[in-house]
mmCIF file of C-alpha atoms in Angstrom:
data_model
loop_
_atom_site.group_PDB
_atom_site.id
_atom_site.type_symbol
_atom_site.label_atom_id
_atom_site.label_comp_id
_atom_site.label_asym_id
_atom_site.label_seq_id
_atom_site.Cartn_x
_atom_site.Cartn_y
_atom_site.Cartn_z
ATOM 1 C CA UNK L 1 10.893 -9.147 1.099
ATOM 2 C CA UNK L 2 11.627 -9.080 -2.427
ATOM 3 C CA UNK L 3 12.341 -13.402 -2.459
ATOM 4 C CA UNK L 4 8.908 -13.977 -3.209
ATOM 5 C CA UNK L 5 6.423 -11.851 -4.739
ATOM 6 C CA UNK L 6 2.867 -12.151 -3.826
ATOM 7 C CA UNK L 7 -0.088 -10.152 -3.630
ATOM 8 C CA UNK L 8 -2.900 -10.987 -1.403
ATOM 9 C CA UNK L 9 -6.097 -10.153 -0.775
ATOM 10 C CA UNK L 10 -8.804 -10.244 2.013
ATOM 11 C CA UNK L 11 -11.243 -8.732 4.211
ATOM 12 C CA UNK L 12 -8.773 -7.168 6.451
ATOM 13 C CA UNK L 13 -7.726 -5.538 3.412
ATOM 14 C CA UNK L 14 -10.771 -2.674 3.908
ATOM 15 C CA UNK L 15 -8.286 -1.044 6.355
ATOM 16 C CA UNK L 16 -6.578 0.371 3.301
ATOM 17 C CA UNK L 17 -9.852 2.650 2.904
ATOM 18 C CA UNK L 18 -11.269 2.315 6.972
ATOM 19 C CA UNK L 19 -8.269 2.248 8.389
ATOM 20 C CA UNK L 20 -5.057 4.871 9.551
ATOM 21 C CA UNK L 21 -2.678 6.450 7.232
ATOM 22 C CA UNK L 22 -0.064 4.429 8.876
ATOM 23 C CA UNK L 23 -1.582 0.856 7.091
ATOM 24 C CA UNK L 24 -1.694 2.663 3.707
ATOM 25 C CA UNK L 25 2.096 3.889 4.073
ATOM 26 C CA UNK L 26 2.712 0.153 5.300
ATOM 27 C CA UNK L 27 1.318 -1.003 1.786
ATOM 28 C CA UNK L 28 2.711 1.313 -0.166
ATOM 29 C CA UNK L 29 6.472 0.673 1.579
ATOM 30 C CA UNK L 30 5.895 -3.379 1.221
ATOM 31 C CA UNK L 31 4.618 -3.396 -2.416
ATOM 32 C CA UNK L 32 7.230 -1.026 -3.233
ATOM 33 C CA UNK L 33 10.118 -2.894 -1.308
ATOM 34 C CA UNK L 34 9.225 -6.225 -3.108
ATOM 35 C CA UNK L 35 10.408 -4.931 -6.220
ATOM 36 C CA UNK L 36 12.933 -2.111 -5.317
ATOM 37 C CA UNK L 37 15.973 -2.714 -3.088
ATOM 38 C CA UNK L 38 17.183 0.651 -3.041
ATOM 39 C CA UNK L 39 13.823 1.763 -1.533
ATOM 40 C CA UNK L 40 14.021 -0.479 1.348
ATOM 41 C CA UNK L 41 17.007 0.219 2.683
ATOM 42 C CA UNK L 42 16.243 4.171 2.443
ATOM 43 C CA UNK L 43 13.124 3.546 4.132
ATOM 44 C CA UNK L 44 15.218 1.827 7.016
ATOM 45 C CA UNK L 45 17.653 4.458 7.069
ATOM 46 C CA UNK L 46 14.679 6.682 7.325
ATOM 47 C CA UNK L 47 13.391 5.295 10.389
ATOM 48 C CA UNK L 48 16.880 5.672 11.804
ATOM 49 C CA UNK L 49 16.931 9.356 11.184
ATOM 50 C CA UNK L 50 13.804 9.897 12.869
ATOM 51 C CA UNK L 51 14.414 8.002 15.831
ATOM 52 C CA UNK L 52 17.891 10.247 16.297
ATOM 53 C CA UNK L 53 15.955 13.219 15.800
ATOM 54 C CA UNK L 54 13.297 12.813 17.840
ATOM 55 C CA UNK L 55 16.104 11.888 20.457
ATOM 56 C CA UNK L 56 17.617 15.242 19.981
ATOM 57 C CA UNK L 57 14.041 17.115 19.941
ATOM 58 C CA UNK L 58 13.977 15.973 23.413
ATOM 59 C CA UNK L 59 17.256 17.215 24.521
ATOM 60 C CA UNK L 60 16.524 20.446 22.831
ATOM 61 C CA UNK L 61 13.348 21.001 24.502
ATOM 62 C CA UNK L 62 15.171 19.861 27.852
ATOM 63 C CA UNK L 63 17.878 22.362 27.569
ATOM 64 C CA UNK L 64 20.508 19.799 27.473
ATOM 65 C CA UNK L 65 21.412 20.400 23.318
ATOM 66 C CA UNK L 66 20.977 23.561 20.759
ATOM 67 C CA UNK L 67 18.936 24.181 18.136
ATOM 68 C CA UNK L 68 21.768 24.382 15.756
ATOM 69 C CA UNK L 69 22.262 20.651 16.142
ATOM 70 C CA UNK L 70 18.954 19.793 14.208
ATOM 71 C CA UNK L 71 20.923 21.278 10.969
ATOM 72 C CA UNK L 72 22.601 17.776 10.314
ATOM 73 C CA UNK L 73 19.416 15.681 11.141
ATOM 74 C CA UNK L 74 17.498 18.208 9.037
ATOM 75 C CA UNK L 75 19.765 17.517 6.048
ATOM 76 C CA UNK L 76 19.775 13.501 6.210
ATOM 77 C CA UNK L 77 15.529 13.202 6.797
ATOM 78 C CA UNK L 78 15.505 16.082 3.546
ATOM 79 C CA UNK L 79 18.285 13.572 1.335
ATOM 80 C CA UNK L 80 16.755 10.456 2.080
ATOM 81 C CA UNK L 81 13.020 11.555 2.500
ATOM 82 C CA UNK L 82 12.883 13.434 -1.274
ATOM 83 C CA UNK L 83 14.314 9.790 -2.362
ATOM 84 C CA UNK L 84 11.003 8.069 -0.652
ATOM 85 C CA UNK L 85 8.399 11.137 -1.721
ATOM 86 C CA UNK L 86 9.640 10.835 -5.352
ATOM 87 C CA UNK L 87 9.479 7.013 -5.177
ATOM 88 C CA UNK L 88 5.586 6.487 -3.728
ATOM 89 C CA UNK L 89 4.641 9.783 -5.882
ATOM 90 C CA UNK L 90 5.702 7.496 -9.060
ATOM 91 C CA UNK L 91 4.651 3.918 -7.780
ATOM 92 C CA UNK L 92 1.026 5.941 -6.823
ATOM 93 C CA UNK L 93 0.477 7.226 -10.072
ATOM 94 C CA UNK L 94 1.249 3.828 -12.040
ATOM 95 C CA UNK L 95 -0.964 1.585 -9.562
ATOM 96 C CA UNK L 96 -3.832 4.470 -10.050
ATOM 97 C CA UNK L 97 -3.613 4.461 -13.971
ATOM 98 C CA UNK L 98 -3.575 0.312 -13.781
ATOM 99 C CA UNK L 99 -6.562 0.069 -10.960
ATOM 100 C CA UNK L 100 -8.881 2.428 -12.919
ATOM 101 C CA UNK L 101 -9.480 -0.024 -16.362
ATOM 102 C CA UNK L 102 -9.816 -2.738 -13.698
ATOM 103 C CA UNK L 103 -12.089 -1.215 -11.714
ATOM 104 C CA UNK L 104 -14.371 0.177 -14.418
ATOM 105 C CA UNK L 105 -14.771 -3.542 -15.386
ATOM 106 C CA UNK L 106 -15.847 -4.694 -11.990
ATOM 107 C CA UNK L 107 -18.255 -2.302 -12.240
ATOM 108 C CA UNK L 108 -19.334 -2.521 -15.765
ATOM 109 C CA UNK L 109 -18.487 1.207 -16.185
ATOM 110 C CA UNK L 110 -20.672 2.751 -13.601
ATOM 111 C CA UNK L 111 -18.038 3.929 -11.389
ATOM 112 C CA UNK L 112 -14.307 5.318 -11.388
ATOM 113 C CA UNK L 113 -11.475 4.800 -8.765
ATOM 114 C CA UNK L 114 -8.439 7.063 -8.253
ATOM 115 C CA UNK L 115 -5.897 6.839 -5.992
ATOM 116 C CA UNK L 116 -3.996 10.035 -4.764
ATOM 117 C CA UNK L 117 -0.594 10.443 -2.844
ATOM 118 C CA UNK L 118 -0.972 12.942 -0.112
ATOM 119 C CA UNK L 119 2.542 14.219 0.610
ATOM 120 C CA UNK L 120 2.741 15.670 4.251
ATOM 121 C CA UNK L 121 4.733 18.517 2.709
ATOM 122 C CA UNK L 122 3.527 21.432 0.004
ATOM 123 C CA UNK L 123 4.571 19.325 -3.357
ATOM 124 C CA UNK L 124 2.894 19.787 -6.898
ATOM 125 C CA UNK L 125 1.907 17.077 -9.107
ATOM 126 C CA UNK L 126 5.188 15.888 -10.482
ATOM 127 C CA UNK L 127 7.471 17.606 -8.837
ATOM 128 C CA UNK L 128 10.966 16.495 -8.934
ATOM 129 C CA UNK L 129 13.303 15.424 -6.068
ATOM 130 C CA UNK L 130 14.895 18.989 -6.150
ATOM 131 C CA UNK L 131 10.910 20.167 -5.816
ATOM 132 C CA UNK L 132 10.434 17.899 -2.987
ATOM 133 C CA UNK L 133 13.731 18.812 -0.986
ATOM 134 C CA UNK L 134 12.346 22.145 -0.868
ATOM 135 C CA UNK L 135 8.559 21.737 0.058
ATOM 136 C CA UNK L 136 10.486 19.424 2.955
ATOM 137 C CA UNK L 137 13.543 22.306 4.190
ATOM 138 C CA UNK L 138 10.022 24.956 3.893
ATOM 139 C CA UNK L 139 7.884 22.756 6.127
ATOM 140 C CA UNK L 140 10.588 21.939 8.838
ATOM 141 C CA UNK L 141 11.198 25.384 9.019
ATOM 142 C CA UNK L 142 7.895 26.249 9.415
ATOM 143 C CA UNK L 143 6.812 23.728 12.110
ATOM 144 C CA UNK L 144 9.919 23.416 14.303
ATOM 145 C CA UNK L 145 8.025 25.401 17.198
ATOM 146 C CA UNK L 146 5.576 22.570 17.067
ATOM 147 C CA UNK L 147 8.608 20.005 16.697
ATOM 148 C CA UNK L 148 9.838 21.724 19.631
ATOM 149 C CA UNK L 149 7.140 22.115 22.010
ATOM 150 C CA UNK L 150 6.138 18.111 20.840
ATOM 151 C CA UNK L 151 10.119 16.415 20.626
ATOM 152 C CA UNK L 152 8.598 14.456 17.307
ATOM 153 C CA UNK L 153 9.129 15.080 14.034
ATOM 154 C CA UNK L 154 5.816 15.825 12.167
ATOM 155 C CA UNK L 155 7.445 16.154 8.929
ATOM 156 C CA UNK L 156 8.521 13.941 6.306
ATOM 157 C CA UNK L 157 7.337 10.702 4.639
ATOM 158 C CA UNK L 158 6.366 9.031 7.620
ATOM 159 C CA UNK L 159 3.359 11.212 7.789
ATOM 160 C CA UNK L 160 1.860 11.075 4.186
ATOM 161 C CA UNK L 161 -1.266 9.414 3.188
ATOM 162 C CA UNK L 162 -2.952 7.870 0.051
ATOM 163 C CA UNK L 163 -6.407 8.479 -0.683
ATOM 164 C CA UNK L 164 -8.968 5.949 -2.431
ATOM 165 C CA UNK L 165 -11.421 8.032 -4.585
ATOM 166 C CA UNK L 166 -14.695 6.415 -6.258
ATOM 167 C CA UNK L 167 -16.554 8.591 -8.529
ATOM 168 C CA UNK L 168 -14.342 11.661 -7.523
ATOM 169 C CA UNK L 169 -14.910 11.298 -3.455
ATOM 170 C CA UNK L 170 -12.916 10.156 -0.415
ATOM 171 C CA UNK L 171 -14.367 6.258 -0.412
ATOM 172 C CA UNK L 172 -13.933 6.077 3.445
ATOM 173 C CA UNK L 173 -16.454 8.845 4.227
ATOM 174 C CA UNK L 174 -18.652 8.280 1.263
ATOM 175 C CA UNK L 175 -18.194 4.276 -0.530
ATOM 176 C CA UNK L 176 -20.676 1.797 0.819
ATOM 177 C CA UNK L 177 -18.834 -1.393 1.706
ATOM 178 C CA UNK L 178 -19.373 -2.952 -1.604
ATOM 179 C CA UNK L 179 -18.007 0.398 -3.397
ATOM 180 C CA UNK L 180 -15.162 0.016 -0.864
ATOM 181 C CA UNK L 181 -14.551 -3.572 -1.399
ATOM 182 C CA UNK L 182 -14.772 -3.431 -5.225
ATOM 183 C CA UNK L 183 -11.888 -0.551 -5.147
ATOM 184 C CA UNK L 184 -9.174 -2.427 -3.314
ATOM 185 C CA UNK L 185 -9.883 -5.046 -5.101
ATOM 186 C CA UNK L 186 -9.064 -3.513 -8.116
ATOM 187 C CA UNK L 187 -6.234 -2.082 -6.403
ATOM 188 C CA UNK L 188 -4.559 -5.498 -5.415
ATOM 189 C CA UNK L 189 -5.071 -6.547 -8.836
ATOM 190 C CA UNK L 190 -3.438 -3.621 -10.419
ATOM 191 C CA UNK L 191 -0.489 -4.363 -7.799
ATOM 192 C CA UNK L 192 -0.129 -7.642 -9.302
ATOM 193 C CA UNK L 193 -0.064 -5.782 -13.105
ATOM 194 C CA UNK L 194 2.772 -3.698 -11.372
ATOM 195 C CA UNK L 195 4.732 -6.314 -9.835
ATOM 196 C CA UNK L 196 5.148 -8.392 -12.704
ATOM 197 C CA UNK L 197 5.801 -5.253 -14.672
ATOM 198 C CA UNK L 198 8.685 -3.912 -12.160
ATOM 199 C CA UNK L 199 10.147 -7.460 -11.456
ATOM 200 C CA UNK L 200 9.819 -9.315 -14.686
ATOM 201 C CA UNK L 201 7.932 -12.282 -13.232
ATOM 202 C CA UNK L 202 4.466 -12.502 -12.429
ATOM 203 C CA UNK L 203 3.274 -12.625 -8.541
ATOM 204 C CA UNK L 204 1.661 -15.463 -6.769
ATOM 205 C CA UNK L 205 -2.099 -14.585 -7.140
ATOM 206 C CA UNK L 206 -3.753 -15.128 -3.356
ATOM 207 C CA UNK L 207 -7.400 -14.112 -3.140
ATOM 208 C CA UNK L 208 -8.746 -15.367 0.270
ATOM 209 C CA UNK L 209 -12.649 -15.375 0.171
ATOM 210 C CA UNK L 210 -12.777 -12.547 -2.294
ATOM 211 C CA UNK L 211 -15.933 -13.794 -3.983
ATOM 212 C CA UNK L 212 -18.571 -14.074 -1.242
ATOM 213 C CA UNK L 213 -20.066 -9.969 -1.628
ATOM 214 C CA UNK L 214 -19.543 -9.966 -5.477
ATOM 215 C CA UNK L 215 -22.449 -10.425 -8.050
ATOM 216 C CA UNK L 216 -22.005 -13.079 -10.401
ATOM 217 C CA UNK L 217 -20.655 -10.419 -13.316
ATOM 218 C CA UNK L 218 -18.576 -9.132 -10.715
ATOM 219 C CA UNK L 219 -17.532 -12.911 -10.177
ATOM 220 C CA UNK L 220 -16.682 -14.060 -13.369
ATOM 221 C CA UNK L 221 -14.699 -10.425 -13.933
ATOM 222 C CA UNK L 222 -12.146 -11.085 -11.106
ATOM 223 C CA UNK L 223 -11.948 -15.086 -11.907
ATOM 224 C CA UNK L 224 -11.330 -14.097 -15.692
ATOM 225 C CA UNK L 225 -8.426 -11.969 -14.587
ATOM 226 C CA UNK L 226 -7.126 -14.664 -11.872
ATOM 227 C CA UNK L 227 -7.022 -17.199 -15.013
ATOM 228 C CA UNK L 228 -4.552 -15.093 -16.752
ATOM 229 C CA UNK L 229 -1.544 -15.999 -13.666
ATOM 230 C CA UNK L 230 0.589 -18.991 -13.884
ATOM 231 C CA UNK L 231 -0.164 -19.502 -9.670
ATOM 232 C CA UNK L 232 -3.786 -17.957 -7.920
ATOM 233 C CA UNK L 233 -5.004 -19.720 -5.277
ATOM 234 C CA UNK L 234 -8.634 -18.552 -4.456
ATOM 235 C CA UNK L 235 -10.314 -19.420 -1.022
ATOM 236 C CA UNK L 236 -14.428 -19.812 -1.206
ATOM 237 C CA UNK L 237 -17.239 -21.203 1.220
ATOM 238 C CA UNK L 238 -19.580 -21.327 -1.618
ATOM 239 C CA UNK L 239 -17.802 -22.975 -4.653
ATOM 240 C CA UNK L 240 -21.595 -23.904 -5.882
ATOM 241 C CA UNK L 241 -21.278 -19.458 -6.785
ATOM 242 C CA UNK L 242 -18.565 -20.331 -9.070
ATOM 243 C CA UNK L 243 -19.166 -20.505 -12.737
ATOM 244 C CA UNK L 244 -18.269 -24.145 -13.935
ATOM 245 C CA UNK L 245 -16.746 -23.137 -17.072
ATOM 246 C CA UNK L 246 -13.920 -21.805 -14.200
ATOM 247 C CA UNK L 247 -13.619 -25.217 -12.148
ATOM 248 C CA UNK L 248 -12.910 -27.451 -14.964
ATOM 249 C CA UNK L 249 -9.703 -25.866 -15.087
ATOM 250 C CA UNK L 250 -8.338 -25.421 -11.623
ATOM 251 C CA UNK L 251 -7.419 -27.896 -8.873
ATOM 252 C CA UNK L 252 -9.658 -28.427 -6.219
ATOM 253 C CA UNK L 253 -8.883 -28.875 -2.625
ATOM 254 C CA UNK L 254 -11.603 -28.921 0.177
ATOM 255 C CA UNK L 255 -10.687 -28.480 3.841
ATOM 256 C CA UNK L 256 -12.827 -29.763 6.570
ATOM 257 C CA UNK L 257 -12.228 -30.410 10.242
ATOM 258 C CA UNK L 258 -8.552 -29.259 9.805
ATOM 259 C CA UNK L 259 -7.999 -32.068 6.969
ATOM 260 C CA UNK L 260 -7.647 -31.642 3.180
ATOM 261 C CA UNK L 261 -9.341 -33.597 0.379
ATOM 262 C CA UNK L 262 -8.162 -33.351 -3.208
ATOM 263 C CA UNK L 263 -10.293 -34.616 -5.699
ATOM 264 C CA UNK L 264 -11.877 -36.781 -3.286
ATOM 265 C CA UNK L 265 -9.369 -37.952 -1.999
ATOM 266 C CA UNK L 266 -8.009 -37.461 1.426
ATOM 267 C CA UNK L 267 -4.277 -35.867 1.276
ATOM 268 C CA UNK L 268 -1.466 -36.608 3.472
ATOM 269 C CA UNK L 269 -1.203 -32.711 4.527
ATOM 270 C CA UNK L 270 -2.619 -31.253 7.975
ATOM 271 C CA UNK L 271 -3.763 -27.818 8.536
#
């Protein structure tokens, strides 16, 4: 993670809308970790904390440990959890700002896109790390009996979510598949811009069959954006659907029966 910056879009990425919160958290974690080693270290430490805390919760439930022993792991969870949440909130705000105009362009200004980070604890927009820490502490106290009964940590960034809103409505419930696909594509293109700004170099853009469900105008807008990157790989099963002016500026490879052909000449590599 972080050695080669790449942004990929595929049909599976619709899970960012229709999948579970864990899919969206993983997306955020990978994206941030690409350019922030401290965040990756905090995530690894946080996973160890929740593992140890869950073990202690089971011991307390079985009367093999005292409730007061949770204090240490509560403090550890608060200390690392506030860092993770603060970085996620900052990233989602930046990503939403980048995705909004991209999405507007893809939809010819007819639809709006907004990304909203939903913490697992009561935290106001623009909250500081101290505010987040207080929110986690309050939630831990309020959910103490529930955690002891379930013997699992239910408070913290491992229970956060990311909402994708199209025209102000939750895309998972109200958006069509085409709207969701366009929204996720805008997120991915925004992610490429985010990585470029954070790392200081361009990511490799990988677009897998991204054009198949888009009309001609949207295909052109996607290709115009992709052409701004030094390295971009796009797959398609319908070359004729691509505007000829783009085809004249790219290297074309055909894959058939596991064999790669470049500009009509068989390449040595097999796939």
